[in-house]
Amino acid sequence: MQIYRIEIEKPALKFINSRNKKERTRIFDAINKLPDEGDIKKMKGYDYHFRLRIGDIRIIYEKYDNILKIIVIDAGNRGDIYK
């Protein structure tokens, strides 16, 4: 098992921190299990973009296997995140 370094960008962190403590913990737990666990789908039209589903919340991230790095780009509610 390879260990990926995870970075969370400002827009995603702002959304996550706006949630209540229980939701925040659930989101961070799911992010920390990347890239091996969770409801993950590759995003069409992108080489490195994936989405992680946590209930009605979506986490958009980039995964780079060559440098073992995950960058969480954005997070939001299901209907809003893809706009």
mmCIF file of N, CA and C in Angstrom:
data_model
loop_
_atom_site.group_PDB
_atom_site.id
_atom_site.type_symbol
_atom_site.label_atom_id
_atom_site.label_comp_id
_atom_site.label_asym_id
_atom_site.label_seq_id
_atom_site.Cartn_x
_atom_site.Cartn_y
_atom_site.Cartn_z
ATOM 1 N N MET A 1 0.837 -1.189 0.000
ATOM 2 C CA MET A 1 0.000 0.000 0.000
ATOM 3 C C MET A 1 0.873 1.240 0.000
ATOM 4 N N GLN A 2 0.574 2.138 -0.910
ATOM 5 C CA GLN A 2 1.351 3.362 -1.018
ATOM 6 C C GLN A 2 0.671 4.488 -0.251
ATOM 7 N N ILE A 3 1.469 5.332 0.360
ATOM 8 C CA ILE A 3 0.948 6.456 1.119
ATOM 9 C C ILE A 3 0.974 7.703 0.234
ATOM 10 N N TYR A 4 -0.187 8.308 0.061
ATOM 11 C CA TYR A 4 -0.301 9.538 -0.726
ATOM 12 C C TYR A 4 -0.286 10.743 0.207
ATOM 13 N N ARG A 5 0.378 11.801 -0.216
ATOM 14 C CA ARG A 5 0.332 13.066 0.509
ATOM 15 C C ARG A 5 -0.941 13.788 0.060
ATOM 16 N N ILE A 6 -1.729 14.262 1.012
ATOM 17 C CA ILE A 6 -3.004 14.899 0.687
ATOM 18 C C ILE A 6 -2.920 16.386 1.008
ATOM 19 N N GLU A 7 -3.267 17.210 0.008
ATOM 20 C CA GLU A 7 -3.353 18.654 0.191
ATOM 21 C C GLU A 7 -4.789 19.074 -0.045
ATOM 22 N N ILE A 8 -5.280 19.992 0.768
ATOM 23 C CA ILE A 8 -6.649 20.496 0.605
ATOM 24 C C ILE A 8 -6.567 21.980 0.294
ATOM 25 N N GLU A 9 -7.106 22.360 -0.865
ATOM 26 C CA GLU A 9 -7.062 23.753 -1.279
ATOM 27 C C GLU A 9 -8.116 24.579 -0.538
ATOM 28 N N LYS A 10 -7.923 25.892 -0.569
ATOM 29 C CA LYS A 10 -8.741 26.825 0.212
ATOM 30 C C LYS A 10 -10.257 26.694 -0.005
ATOM 31 N N PRO A 11 -10.761 26.632 -1.264
ATOM 32 C CA PRO A 11 -12.219 26.537 -1.436
ATOM 33 C C PRO A 11 -12.813 25.284 -0.779
ATOM 34 N N ALA A 12 -12.100 24.173 -0.871
ATOM 35 C CA ALA A 12 -12.583 22.927 -0.266
ATOM 36 C C ALA A 12 -12.556 23.038 1.256
ATOM 37 N N LEU A 13 -11.476 23.587 1.787
ATOM 38 C CA LEU A 13 -11.344 23.728 3.237
ATOM 39 C C LEU A 13 -12.416 24.653 3.797
ATOM 40 N N LYS A 14 -12.724 25.709 3.064
ATOM 41 C CA LYS A 14 -13.753 26.658 3.492
ATOM 42 C C LYS A 14 -15.110 25.962 3.597
ATOM 43 N N PHE A 15 -15.440 25.149 2.590
ATOM 44 C CA PHE A 15 -16.712 24.416 2.620
ATOM 45 C C PHE A 15 -16.733 23.417 3.773
ATOM 46 N N ILE A 16 -15.673 22.643 3.911
ATOM 47 C CA ILE A 16 -15.620 21.612 4.953
ATOM 48 C C ILE A 16 -15.735 22.239 6.347
ATOM 49 N N ASN A 17 -15.022 23.338 6.560
ATOM 50 C CA ASN A 17 -15.058 23.990 7.870
ATOM 51 C C ASN A 17 -16.400 24.646 8.179
ATOM 52 N N SER A 18 -17.236 24.853 7.156
ATOM 53 C CA SER A 18 -18.551 25.445 7.384
ATOM 54 C C SER A 18 -19.568 24.404 7.856
ATOM 55 N N ARG A 19 -19.217 23.127 7.797
ATOM 56 C CA ARG A 19 -20.116 22.049 8.216
ATOM 57 C C ARG A 19 -20.061 21.885 9.735
ATOM 58 N N ASN A 20 -21.027 21.168 10.293
ATOM 59 C CA ASN A 20 -20.987 20.911 11.738
ATOM 60 C C ASN A 20 -19.889 19.883 12.043
ATOM 61 N N LYS A 21 -19.581 19.745 13.328
ATOM 62 C CA LYS A 21 -18.435 18.919 13.726
ATOM 63 C C LYS A 21 -18.562 17.464 13.260
ATOM 64 N N LYS A 22 -19.751 16.897 13.347
ATOM 65 C CA LYS A 22 -19.966 15.499 12.956
ATOM 66 C C LYS A 22 -19.714 15.310 11.458
ATOM 67 N N GLU A 23 -20.249 16.222 10.636
ATOM 68 C CA GLU A 23 -20.033 16.149 9.181
ATOM 69 C C GLU A 23 -18.570 16.371 8.830
ATOM 70 N N ARG A 24 -17.936 17.338 9.494
ATOM 71 C CA ARG A 24 -16.506 17.622 9.240
ATOM 72 C C ARG A 24 -15.665 16.387 9.486
ATOM 73 N N THR A 25 -15.914 15.725 10.602
ATOM 74 C CA THR A 25 -15.159 14.512 10.940
ATOM 75 C C THR A 25 -15.376 13.447 9.876
ATOM 76 N N ARG A 26 -16.630 13.274 9.450
ATOM 77 C CA ARG A 26 -16.955 12.275 8.418
ATOM 78 C C ARG A 26 -16.235 12.574 7.107
ATOM 79 N N ILE A 27 -16.184 13.857 6.725
ATOM 80 C CA ILE A 27 -15.532 14.260 5.481
ATOM 81 C C ILE A 27 -14.021 14.024 5.568
ATOM 82 N N PHE A 28 -13.406 14.480 6.662
ATOM 83 C CA PHE A 28 -11.953 14.296 6.801
ATOM 84 C C PHE A 28 -11.576 12.819 6.869
ATOM 85 N N ASP A 29 -12.396 12.005 7.533
ATOM 86 C CA ASP A 29 -12.132 10.562 7.585
ATOM 87 C C ASP A 29 -12.149 9.963 6.180
ATOM 88 N N ALA A 30 -13.139 10.372 5.363
ATOM 89 C CA ALA A 30 -13.247 9.852 3.993
ATOM 90 C C ALA A 30 -12.070 10.312 3.138
ATOM 91 N N ILE A 31 -11.663 11.576 3.291
ATOM 92 C CA ILE A 31 -10.525 12.104 2.524
ATOM 93 C C ILE A 31 -9.243 11.365 2.898
ATOM 94 N N ASN A 32 -9.072 11.079 4.177
ATOM 95 C CA ASN A 32 -7.854 10.398 4.632
ATOM 96 C C ASN A 32 -7.761 8.956 4.146
ATOM 97 N N LYS A 33 -8.873 8.374 3.709
ATOM 98 C CA LYS A 33 -8.859 7.001 3.182
ATOM 99 C C LYS A 33 -8.563 6.953 1.683
ATOM 100 N N LEU A 34 -8.482 8.125 1.045
ATOM 101 C CA LEU A 34 -8.171 8.157 -0.386
ATOM 102 C C LEU A 34 -6.781 7.614 -0.629
ATOM 103 N N PRO A 35 -6.488 7.024 -1.755
ATOM 104 C CA PRO A 35 -7.345 6.763 -2.905
ATOM 105 C C PRO A 35 -7.957 5.375 -2.899
ATOM 106 N N ASP A 36 -7.888 4.665 -1.762
ATOM 107 C CA ASP A 36 -8.260 3.246 -1.742
ATOM 108 C C ASP A 36 -9.719 2.966 -1.412
ATOM 109 N N GLU A 37 -10.369 3.824 -0.641
ATOM 110 C CA GLU A 37 -11.731 3.538 -0.190
ATOM 111 C C GLU A 37 -12.673 4.671 -0.538
ATOM 112 N N GLY A 38 -13.957 4.332 -0.619
ATOM 113 C CA GLY A 38 -14.990 5.341 -0.818
ATOM 114 C C GLY A 38 -15.689 5.177 -2.154
ATOM 115 N N ASP A 39 -16.756 5.948 -2.327
ATOM 116 C CA ASP A 39 -17.520 5.948 -3.577
ATOM 117 C C ASP A 39 -16.825 6.916 -4.527
ATOM 118 N N ILE A 40 -15.887 6.397 -5.304
ATOM 119 C CA ILE A 40 -15.015 7.209 -6.154
ATOM 120 C C ILE A 40 -15.339 6.948 -7.618
ATOM 121 N N LYS A 41 -15.406 8.012 -8.401
ATOM 122 C CA LYS A 41 -15.571 7.881 -9.847
ATOM 123 C C LYS A 41 -14.621 8.834 -10.540
ATOM 124 N N LYS A 42 -14.094 8.392 -11.664
ATOM 125 C CA LYS A 42 -13.246 9.243 -12.490
ATOM 126 C C LYS A 42 -14.155 10.215 -13.233
ATOM 127 N N MET A 43 -13.739 11.456 -13.326
ATOM 128 C CA MET A 43 -14.553 12.455 -14.009
ATOM 129 C C MET A 43 -14.258 12.435 -15.502
ATOM 130 N N LYS A 44 -15.320 12.441 -16.297
ATOM 131 C CA LYS A 44 -15.173 12.384 -17.748
ATOM 132 C C LYS A 44 -14.501 13.644 -18.273
ATOM 133 N N GLY A 45 -13.609 13.455 -19.242
ATOM 134 C CA GLY A 45 -12.956 14.585 -19.880
ATOM 135 C C GLY A 45 -11.709 15.065 -19.171
ATOM 136 N N TYR A 46 -11.347 14.429 -18.065
ATOM 137 C CA TYR A 46 -10.155 14.826 -17.306
ATOM 138 C C TYR A 46 -9.264 13.606 -17.106
ATOM 139 N N ASP A 47 -7.961 13.848 -17.084
ATOM 140 C CA ASP A 47 -7.023 12.746 -16.880
ATOM 141 C C ASP A 47 -6.832 12.393 -15.406
ATOM 142 N N TYR A 48 -6.807 13.408 -14.548
ATOM 143 C CA TYR A 48 -6.435 13.177 -13.151
ATOM 144 C C TYR A 48 -7.545 13.508 -12.155
ATOM 145 N N HIS A 49 -8.723 13.927 -12.632
ATOM 146 C CA HIS A 49 -9.792 14.366 -11.737
ATOM 147 C C HIS A 49 -10.730 13.213 -11.362
ATOM 148 N N PHE A 50 -11.055 13.174 -10.076
ATOM 149 C CA PHE A 50 -11.974 12.181 -9.531
ATOM 150 C C PHE A 50 -12.954 12.884 -8.608
ATOM 151 N N ARG A 51 -14.054 12.192 -8.317
ATOM 152 C CA ARG A 51 -14.972 12.724 -7.319
ATOM 153 C C ARG A 51 -15.224 11.653 -6.275
ATOM 154 N N LEU A 52 -15.346 12.113 -5.051
ATOM 155 C CA LEU A 52 -15.642 11.247 -3.914
ATOM 156 C C LEU A 52 -17.017 11.648 -3.395
ATOM 157 N N ARG A 53 -17.911 10.671 -3.246
ATOM 158 C CA ARG A 53 -19.257 10.953 -2.735
ATOM 159 C C ARG A 53 -19.322 10.593 -1.268
ATOM 160 N N ILE A 54 -19.799 11.554 -0.473
ATOM 161 C CA ILE A 54 -20.035 11.326 0.950
ATOM 162 C C ILE A 54 -21.459 11.815 1.205
ATOM 163 N N GLY A 55 -22.435 10.951 1.065
ATOM 164 C CA GLY A 55 -23.836 11.356 1.178
ATOM 165 C C GLY A 55 -24.175 12.329 0.058
ATOM 166 N N ASP A 56 -24.664 13.513 0.402
ATOM 167 C CA ASP A 56 -24.985 14.531 -0.599
ATOM 168 C C ASP A 56 -23.804 15.455 -0.891
ATOM 169 N N ILE A 57 -22.687 15.196 -0.267
ATOM 170 C CA ILE A 57 -21.500 16.038 -0.455
ATOM 171 C C ILE A 57 -20.574 15.391 -1.468
ATOM 172 N N ARG A 58 -19.988 16.223 -2.319
ATOM 173 C CA ARG A 58 -19.027 15.751 -3.316
ATOM 174 C C ARG A 58 -17.678 16.424 -3.076
ATOM 175 N N ILE A 59 -16.627 15.618 -3.160
ATOM 176 C CA ILE A 59 -15.261 16.109 -3.045
ATOM 177 C C ILE A 59 -14.615 15.906 -4.410
ATOM 178 N N ILE A 60 -14.105 16.963 -5.004
ATOM 179 C CA ILE A 60 -13.416 16.882 -6.294
ATOM 180 C C ILE A 60 -11.921 16.929 -6.003
ATOM 181 N N TYR A 61 -11.189 15.939 -6.544
ATOM 182 C CA TYR A 61 -9.753 15.912 -6.277
ATOM 183 C C TYR A 61 -8.980 15.422 -7.486
ATOM 184 N N GLU A 62 -7.697 15.745 -7.472
ATOM 185 C CA GLU A 62 -6.759 15.267 -8.498
ATOM 186 C C GLU A 62 -5.854 14.240 -7.841
ATOM 187 N N LYS A 63 -5.549 13.176 -8.588
ATOM 188 C CA LYS A 63 -4.668 12.124 -8.058
ATOM 189 C C LYS A 63 -3.493 11.940 -9.003
ATOM 190 N N TYR A 64 -2.289 12.062 -8.459
ATOM 191 C CA TYR A 64 -1.068 11.889 -9.241
ATOM 192 C C TYR A 64 -0.301 10.693 -8.685
ATOM 193 N N ASP A 65 -0.367 9.570 -9.410
ATOM 194 C CA ASP A 65 0.287 8.343 -8.948
ATOM 195 C C ASP A 65 1.805 8.436 -9.010
ATOM 196 N N ASN A 66 2.328 9.192 -9.967
ATOM 197 C CA ASN A 66 3.779 9.262 -10.137
ATOM 198 C C ASN A 66 4.476 9.962 -8.974
ATOM 199 N N ILE A 67 3.800 10.904 -8.315
ATOM 200 C CA ILE A 67 4.413 11.593 -7.178
ATOM 201 C C ILE A 67 3.671 11.318 -5.864
ATOM 202 N N LEU A 68 2.708 10.370 -5.903
ATOM 203 C CA LEU A 68 1.935 9.971 -4.724
ATOM 204 C C LEU A 68 1.315 11.176 -4.020
ATOM 205 N N LYS A 69 0.534 11.929 -4.789
ATOM 206 C CA LYS A 69 -0.060 13.150 -4.245
ATOM 207 C C LYS A 69 -1.533 13.245 -4.634
ATOM 208 N N ILE A 70 -2.346 13.678 -3.688
ATOM 209 C CA ILE A 70 -3.761 13.949 -3.927
ATOM 210 C C ILE A 70 -4.003 15.400 -3.547
ATOM 211 N N ILE A 71 -4.648 16.138 -4.456
ATOM 212 C CA ILE A 71 -4.985 17.529 -4.188
ATOM 213 C C ILE A 71 -6.503 17.655 -4.205
ATOM 214 N N VAL A 72 -7.086 17.972 -3.056
ATOM 215 C CA VAL A 72 -8.528 18.190 -2.970
ATOM 216 C C VAL A 72 -8.782 19.608 -3.469
ATOM 217 N N ILE A 73 -9.451 19.700 -4.627
ATOM 218 C CA ILE A 73 -9.652 20.990 -5.288
ATOM 219 C C ILE A 73 -10.862 21.726 -4.726
ATOM 220 N N ASP A 74 -11.976 20.998 -4.585
ATOM 221 C CA ASP A 74 -13.205 21.651 -4.157
ATOM 222 C C ASP A 74 -14.118 20.644 -3.463
ATOM 223 N N ALA A 75 -15.047 21.175 -2.693
ATOM 224 C CA ALA A 75 -16.037 20.364 -2.006
ATOM 225 C C ALA A 75 -17.336 21.143 -2.011
ATOM 226 N N GLY A 76 -18.450 20.426 -2.072
ATOM 227 C CA GLY A 76 -19.727 21.126 -2.075
ATOM 228 C C GLY A 76 -20.883 20.166 -2.090
ATOM 229 N N ASN A 77 -22.071 20.734 -2.091
ATOM 230 C CA ASN A 77 -23.275 19.928 -2.161
ATOM 231 C C ASN A 77 -23.448 19.376 -3.564
ATOM 232 N N ARG A 78 -24.135 18.280 -3.668
ATOM 233 C CA ARG A 78 -24.289 17.546 -4.912
ATOM 234 C C ARG A 78 -24.736 18.433 -6.070
ATOM 235 N N GLY A 79 -25.734 19.269 -5.886
ATOM 236 C CA GLY A 79 -26.265 20.072 -6.979
ATOM 237 C C GLY A 79 -25.397 21.256 -7.367
ATOM 238 N N ASP A 80 -24.536 21.705 -6.477
ATOM 239 C CA ASP A 80 -23.771 22.942 -6.689
ATOM 240 C C ASP A 80 -22.348 22.712 -7.185
ATOM 241 N N ILE A 81 -21.772 21.608 -6.866
ATOM 242 C CA ILE A 81 -20.330 21.399 -7.059
ATOM 243 C C ILE A 81 -19.912 21.348 -8.510
ATOM 244 N N TYR A 82 -20.768 20.881 -9.402
ATOM 245 C CA TYR A 82 -20.367 20.688 -10.783
ATOM 246 C C TYR A 82 -20.550 21.936 -11.649
ATOM 247 N N LYS A 83 -21.038 23.031 -11.073
ATOM 248 C CA LYS A 83 -21.281 24.257 -11.833
ATOM 249 C C LYS A 83 -20.020 25.064 -12.008
#
